[in-house]
Amino acid sequence: MKKLWAEHRGFIVFFALMFCFRSAIADWSDVPSGSMKPTLVEGDRISINKMAYDLRIPFTHISLYKIADPVRGDIVVFDSEAAGKRLVKRVIGLPGDTIAMENNRLQINGKKVDYQPLPVDDQLELLPGKSHSLRVNSNSSRYATFDPVTVPAGRYLMLGDNRDNSADSRVIGFVPRNEIVGRSRGVVLSVDYDNYFLPRSERFFKDLK
């Protein structure tokens, strides 16, 4: 071991620092499904700012210092215990909010959210302080309507932008804050799974809304 350390110390330190950086500061994540269409598509690789909300001990979810709280409209990456995997969704409900939905139309704290039509099946959802595109099907899913629910302290209500094709808080429940890994605001690169994994250059370094 001493000989190995002496001969490869530089590489060992480099890789150790790289893994710590990816664990606690910044990383990227693949988008395996279409649950966030049209914002994200299969084959996107998104950046993750792991210091957006907390300074954490590397390789853990233990927060050393809270930097900020997620805000409505943020695209977040979280390790869902309920789903048993890492997910990417949009923050819709904050702790203390009362959220309801009727035919894919949100109500936040008793106020109806405004919507504007976009091409195809897309719409513009005008969340308080932030707007974004979303996708709905003409034949909505059984999750398109739910009665008012109040988000508990320390938890968040997450929804996918592809409202009728997303296993989000309507399936897995409210998301604990300590499961949130970080925030994403951009696509780093993208490949087309259906076209021989060719790169989609138009999506490289695309800002997310």
mmCIF file of C-alpha atoms in Angstrom:
data_model
loop_
_atom_site.group_PDB
_atom_site.id
_atom_site.type_symbol
_atom_site.label_atom_id
_atom_site.label_comp_id
_atom_site.label_asym_id
_atom_site.label_seq_id
_atom_site.Cartn_x
_atom_site.Cartn_y
_atom_site.Cartn_z
ATOM 1 C CA MET A 1 0.000 0.000 0.000
ATOM 2 C CA LYS A 2 2.838 2.394 0.819
ATOM 3 C CA LYS A 3 4.388 1.747 -2.601
ATOM 4 C CA LEU A 4 1.029 2.225 -4.315
ATOM 5 C CA TRP A 5 0.480 5.495 -2.465
ATOM 6 C CA ALA A 6 3.978 6.737 -3.298
ATOM 7 C CA GLU A 7 3.633 5.928 -6.999
ATOM 8 C CA HIS A 8 0.054 7.087 -7.563
ATOM 9 C CA ARG A 9 -0.521 9.681 -4.844
ATOM 10 C CA GLY A 10 -1.372 12.417 -7.319
ATOM 11 C CA PHE A 11 -4.014 10.340 -9.106
ATOM 12 C CA ILE A 12 -5.507 9.107 -5.835
ATOM 13 C CA VAL A 13 -5.826 12.632 -4.438
ATOM 14 C CA PHE A 14 -7.271 13.891 -7.727
ATOM 15 C CA PHE A 15 -9.966 11.228 -7.882
ATOM 16 C CA ALA A 16 -10.790 11.617 -4.192
ATOM 17 C CA LEU A 17 -11.270 15.363 -4.625
ATOM 18 C CA MET A 18 -13.306 14.831 -7.805
ATOM 19 C CA PHE A 19 -15.680 12.413 -6.083
ATOM 20 C CA CYS A 20 -16.061 14.776 -3.114
ATOM 21 C CA PHE A 21 -16.775 17.657 -5.512
ATOM 22 C CA ARG A 22 -19.434 15.659 -7.359
ATOM 23 C CA SER A 23 -20.971 14.482 -4.102
ATOM 24 C CA ALA A 24 -21.214 17.823 -2.297
ATOM 25 C CA ILE A 25 -20.839 20.690 -4.783
ATOM 26 C CA ALA A 26 -21.894 19.966 -8.367
ATOM 27 C CA ASP A 27 -22.765 16.993 -10.527
ATOM 28 C CA TRP A 28 -24.919 15.995 -13.464
ATOM 29 C CA SER A 29 -27.742 13.538 -13.921
ATOM 30 C CA ASP A 30 -29.311 11.674 -16.832
ATOM 31 C CA VAL A 31 -32.991 12.125 -17.680
ATOM 32 C CA PRO A 32 -34.285 8.587 -18.323
ATOM 33 C CA SER A 33 -37.987 9.315 -18.843
ATOM 34 C CA GLY A 34 -40.363 11.841 -20.357
ATOM 35 C CA SER A 35 -42.029 12.866 -17.077
ATOM 36 C CA MET A 36 -40.675 16.435 -17.391
ATOM 37 C CA LYS A 37 -41.566 17.044 -21.048
ATOM 38 C CA PRO A 38 -41.474 19.497 -22.703
ATOM 39 C CA THR A 39 -38.871 21.045 -20.367
ATOM 40 C CA LEU A 40 -36.691 17.930 -20.298
ATOM 41 C CA VAL A 41 -36.612 15.013 -22.721
ATOM 42 C CA GLU A 42 -35.166 11.522 -22.587
ATOM 43 C CA GLY A 43 -31.436 11.674 -23.219
ATOM 44 C CA ASP A 44 -30.852 15.068 -21.594
ATOM 45 C CA ARG A 45 -28.038 15.295 -19.090
ATOM 46 C CA ILE A 46 -28.690 18.108 -16.639
ATOM 47 C CA SER A 47 -26.412 19.984 -14.261
ATOM 48 C CA ILE A 48 -27.043 19.764 -10.513
ATOM 49 C CA ASN A 49 -26.069 22.549 -8.131
ATOM 50 C CA LYS A 50 -25.714 20.576 -4.902
ATOM 51 C CA MET A 51 -24.985 23.721 -2.885
ATOM 52 C CA ALA A 52 -28.179 25.485 -3.949
ATOM 53 C CA TYR A 53 -29.882 24.642 -0.657
ATOM 54 C CA ASP A 54 -27.372 23.045 1.710
ATOM 55 C CA LEU A 55 -23.716 22.482 2.426
ATOM 56 C CA ARG A 56 -23.587 18.752 3.089
ATOM 57 C CA ILE A 57 -21.082 16.204 4.277
ATOM 58 C CA PRO A 58 -19.835 14.476 1.098
ATOM 59 C CA PHE A 59 -21.526 11.154 0.263
ATOM 60 C CA THR A 60 -24.341 11.816 2.752
ATOM 61 C CA HIS A 61 -27.581 13.801 3.027
ATOM 62 C CA ILE A 62 -26.408 15.359 6.302
ATOM 63 C CA SER A 63 -26.615 19.152 6.118
ATOM 64 C CA LEU A 64 -23.869 21.160 7.789
ATOM 65 C CA TYR A 65 -25.382 24.518 6.871
ATOM 66 C CA LYS A 66 -28.652 25.544 5.224
ATOM 67 C CA ILE A 67 -27.986 27.992 2.397
ATOM 68 C CA ALA A 68 -31.557 28.456 1.130
ATOM 69 C CA ASP A 69 -34.900 26.720 0.798
ATOM 70 C CA PRO A 70 -36.384 25.494 -2.485
ATOM 71 C CA VAL A 71 -38.794 27.955 -4.066
ATOM 72 C CA ARG A 72 -41.860 27.316 -6.153
ATOM 73 C CA GLY A 73 -40.964 26.537 -9.744
ATOM 74 C CA ASP A 74 -37.491 25.162 -9.028
ATOM 75 C CA ILE A 75 -36.480 22.015 -10.907
ATOM 76 C CA VAL A 76 -34.976 19.757 -8.264
ATOM 77 C CA VAL A 77 -33.246 16.398 -8.154
ATOM 78 C CA PHE A 78 -34.023 14.202 -5.154
ATOM 79 C CA ASP A 79 -33.321 10.701 -3.917
ATOM 80 C CA SER A 80 -36.820 9.392 -3.296
ATOM 81 C CA GLU A 81 -37.079 6.703 -0.646
ATOM 82 C CA ALA A 82 -40.717 6.124 -1.622
ATOM 83 C CA ALA A 83 -39.837 5.553 -5.297
ATOM 84 C CA GLY A 84 -36.524 3.851 -4.570
ATOM 85 C CA LYS A 85 -34.637 5.967 -7.105
ATOM 86 C CA ARG A 86 -33.446 9.444 -8.034
ATOM 87 C CA LEU A 87 -36.117 11.685 -9.588
ATOM 88 C CA VAL A 88 -36.301 15.064 -11.284
ATOM 89 C CA LYS A 89 -39.465 17.119 -10.715
ATOM 90 C CA ARG A 90 -40.674 20.688 -10.254
ATOM 91 C CA VAL A 91 -41.449 22.243 -6.866
ATOM 92 C CA ILE A 92 -45.125 23.216 -6.770
ATOM 93 C CA GLY A 93 -46.109 23.198 -3.093
ATOM 94 C CA LEU A 94 -44.044 24.689 -0.267
ATOM 95 C CA PRO A 95 -44.416 23.804 3.435
ATOM 96 C CA GLY A 96 -47.731 25.204 4.670
ATOM 97 C CA ASP A 97 -49.251 25.622 1.190
ATOM 98 C CA THR A 98 -52.656 24.203 0.355
ATOM 99 C CA ILE A 99 -52.666 22.731 -3.142
ATOM 100 C CA ALA A 100 -55.529 21.336 -5.236
ATOM 101 C CA MET A 101 -55.908 20.385 -8.878
ATOM 102 C CA GLU A 102 -58.948 20.024 -11.124
ATOM 103 C CA ASN A 103 -58.534 18.738 -14.693
ATOM 104 C CA ASN A 104 -54.825 19.622 -14.602
ATOM 105 C CA ARG A 105 -55.534 23.154 -13.362
ATOM 106 C CA LEU A 106 -53.788 24.034 -10.109
ATOM 107 C CA GLN A 107 -55.105 26.003 -7.173
ATOM 108 C CA ILE A 108 -52.506 27.318 -4.745
ATOM 109 C CA ASN A 109 -53.729 28.610 -1.386
ATOM 110 C CA GLY A 110 -57.219 29.058 -2.800
ATOM 111 C CA LYS A 111 -56.132 30.979 -5.915
ATOM 112 C CA LYS A 112 -56.439 29.490 -9.379
ATOM 113 C CA VAL A 113 -53.259 29.415 -11.445
ATOM 114 C CA ASP A 114 -53.542 30.986 -14.898
ATOM 115 C CA TYR A 115 -52.746 29.030 -18.075
ATOM 116 C CA GLN A 116 -52.065 30.004 -21.673
ATOM 117 C CA PRO A 117 -52.238 27.684 -24.700
ATOM 118 C CA LEU A 118 -49.069 26.684 -26.532
ATOM 119 C CA PRO A 119 -48.605 24.540 -29.693
ATOM 120 C CA VAL A 120 -49.514 20.834 -29.713
ATOM 121 C CA ASP A 121 -50.542 19.657 -26.217
ATOM 122 C CA ASP A 122 -48.385 22.176 -24.350
ATOM 123 C CA GLN A 123 -49.534 24.985 -22.086
ATOM 124 C CA LEU A 124 -47.876 27.807 -20.194
ATOM 125 C CA GLU A 125 -48.432 27.509 -16.470
ATOM 126 C CA LEU A 126 -48.172 30.879 -14.753
ATOM 127 C CA LEU A 127 -47.037 29.959 -11.264
ATOM 128 C CA PRO A 128 -46.719 32.857 -8.788
ATOM 129 C CA GLY A 129 -43.387 34.444 -9.636
ATOM 130 C CA LYS A 130 -42.466 31.952 -12.357
ATOM 131 C CA SER A 131 -43.932 30.554 -15.557
ATOM 132 C CA HIS A 132 -43.032 27.399 -17.449
ATOM 133 C CA SER A 133 -44.287 25.081 -20.179
ATOM 134 C CA LEU A 134 -46.132 21.891 -19.355
ATOM 135 C CA ARG A 135 -47.739 19.071 -21.292
ATOM 136 C CA VAL A 136 -51.213 17.630 -20.838
ATOM 137 C CA ASN A 137 -53.048 14.957 -22.793
ATOM 138 C CA SER A 138 -56.517 15.389 -24.245
ATOM 139 C CA ASN A 139 -57.467 12.260 -22.293
ATOM 140 C CA SER A 140 -56.251 13.245 -18.851
ATOM 141 C CA SER A 141 -55.090 10.680 -16.306
ATOM 142 C CA ARG A 142 -56.810 9.734 -13.070
ATOM 143 C CA TYR A 143 -54.288 11.965 -11.288
ATOM 144 C CA ALA A 144 -55.456 15.117 -13.113
ATOM 145 C CA THR A 145 -57.727 16.023 -10.183
ATOM 146 C CA PHE A 146 -57.101 15.912 -6.447
ATOM 147 C CA ASP A 147 -58.748 17.553 -3.451
ATOM 148 C CA PRO A 148 -56.982 20.249 -1.431
ATOM 149 C CA VAL A 149 -53.981 19.010 0.541
ATOM 150 C CA THR A 150 -51.762 20.960 2.927
ATOM 151 C CA VAL A 151 -48.019 20.454 2.589
ATOM 152 C CA PRO A 152 -46.504 19.479 5.966
ATOM 153 C CA ALA A 153 -43.536 21.278 7.502
ATOM 154 C CA GLY A 154 -40.224 20.149 6.062
ATOM 155 C CA ARG A 155 -41.805 18.626 2.947
ATOM 156 C CA TYR A 156 -42.596 19.658 -0.617
ATOM 157 C CA LEU A 157 -45.167 18.810 -3.252
ATOM 158 C CA MET A 158 -43.471 17.931 -6.537
ATOM 159 C CA LEU A 159 -45.080 17.560 -9.962
ATOM 160 C CA GLY A 160 -43.698 16.630 -13.365
ATOM 161 C CA ASP A 161 -44.234 19.017 -16.266
ATOM 162 C CA ASN A 162 -45.686 16.105 -18.264
ATOM 163 C CA ARG A 163 -48.725 16.093 -16.002
ATOM 164 C CA ASP A 164 -50.487 12.986 -17.270
ATOM 165 C CA ASN A 165 -47.304 10.901 -17.420
ATOM 166 C CA SER A 166 -45.442 11.580 -14.196
ATOM 167 C CA ALA A 167 -45.140 9.543 -11.009
ATOM 168 C CA ASP A 168 -44.696 12.501 -8.672
ATOM 169 C CA SER A 169 -46.189 13.576 -5.333
ATOM 170 C CA ARG A 170 -49.553 12.304 -6.516
ATOM 171 C CA VAL A 171 -48.000 8.827 -6.351
ATOM 172 C CA ILE A 172 -45.062 8.995 -3.911
ATOM 173 C CA GLY A 173 -46.438 11.624 -1.532
ATOM 174 C CA PHE A 174 -44.749 14.738 -0.192
ATOM 175 C CA VAL A 175 -40.970 14.875 -0.564
ATOM 176 C CA PRO A 176 -38.882 15.414 2.606
ATOM 177 C CA ARG A 177 -36.442 18.285 2.320
ATOM 178 C CA ASN A 178 -33.489 16.102 3.290
ATOM 179 C CA GLU A 179 -34.061 13.947 0.182
ATOM 180 C CA ILE A 180 -33.424 16.918 -2.117
ATOM 181 C CA VAL A 181 -29.989 16.625 -3.731
ATOM 182 C CA GLY A 182 -29.902 19.971 -5.525
ATOM 183 C CA ARG A 183 -31.349 22.280 -8.148
ATOM 184 C CA SER A 184 -30.947 22.171 -11.910
ATOM 185 C CA ARG A 185 -31.013 25.188 -14.178
ATOM 186 C CA GLY A 186 -29.516 23.833 -17.368
ATOM 187 C CA VAL A 187 -29.058 20.971 -19.794
ATOM 188 C CA VAL A 188 -25.368 20.174 -20.263
ATOM 189 C CA LEU A 189 -25.769 17.910 -23.288
ATOM 190 C CA SER A 190 -28.370 15.675 -24.902
ATOM 191 C CA VAL A 191 -28.448 12.554 -27.057
ATOM 192 C CA ASP A 192 -31.335 11.146 -29.078
ATOM 193 C CA TYR A 193 -32.123 7.635 -27.833
ATOM 194 C CA ASP A 194 -34.302 6.967 -30.878
ATOM 195 C CA ASN A 195 -31.704 8.060 -33.441
ATOM 196 C CA TYR A 196 -28.545 6.061 -32.705
ATOM 197 C CA PHE A 197 -27.725 8.263 -29.691
ATOM 198 C CA LEU A 198 -26.768 11.144 -31.948
ATOM 199 C CA PRO A 199 -26.231 14.434 -30.094
ATOM 200 C CA ARG A 200 -28.981 17.052 -30.064
ATOM 201 C CA SER A 201 -26.769 20.106 -30.459
ATOM 202 C CA GLU A 202 -29.723 22.481 -30.101
ATOM 203 C CA ARG A 203 -30.165 21.339 -26.486
ATOM 204 C CA PHE A 204 -26.527 21.706 -25.415
ATOM 205 C CA PHE A 205 -26.187 24.233 -22.555
ATOM 206 C CA LYS A 206 -29.906 24.974 -22.696
ATOM 207 C CA ASP A 207 -31.241 27.095 -19.828
ATOM 208 C CA LEU A 208 -34.178 25.612 -17.946
ATOM 209 C CA LYS A 209 -37.253 27.526 -16.856
#
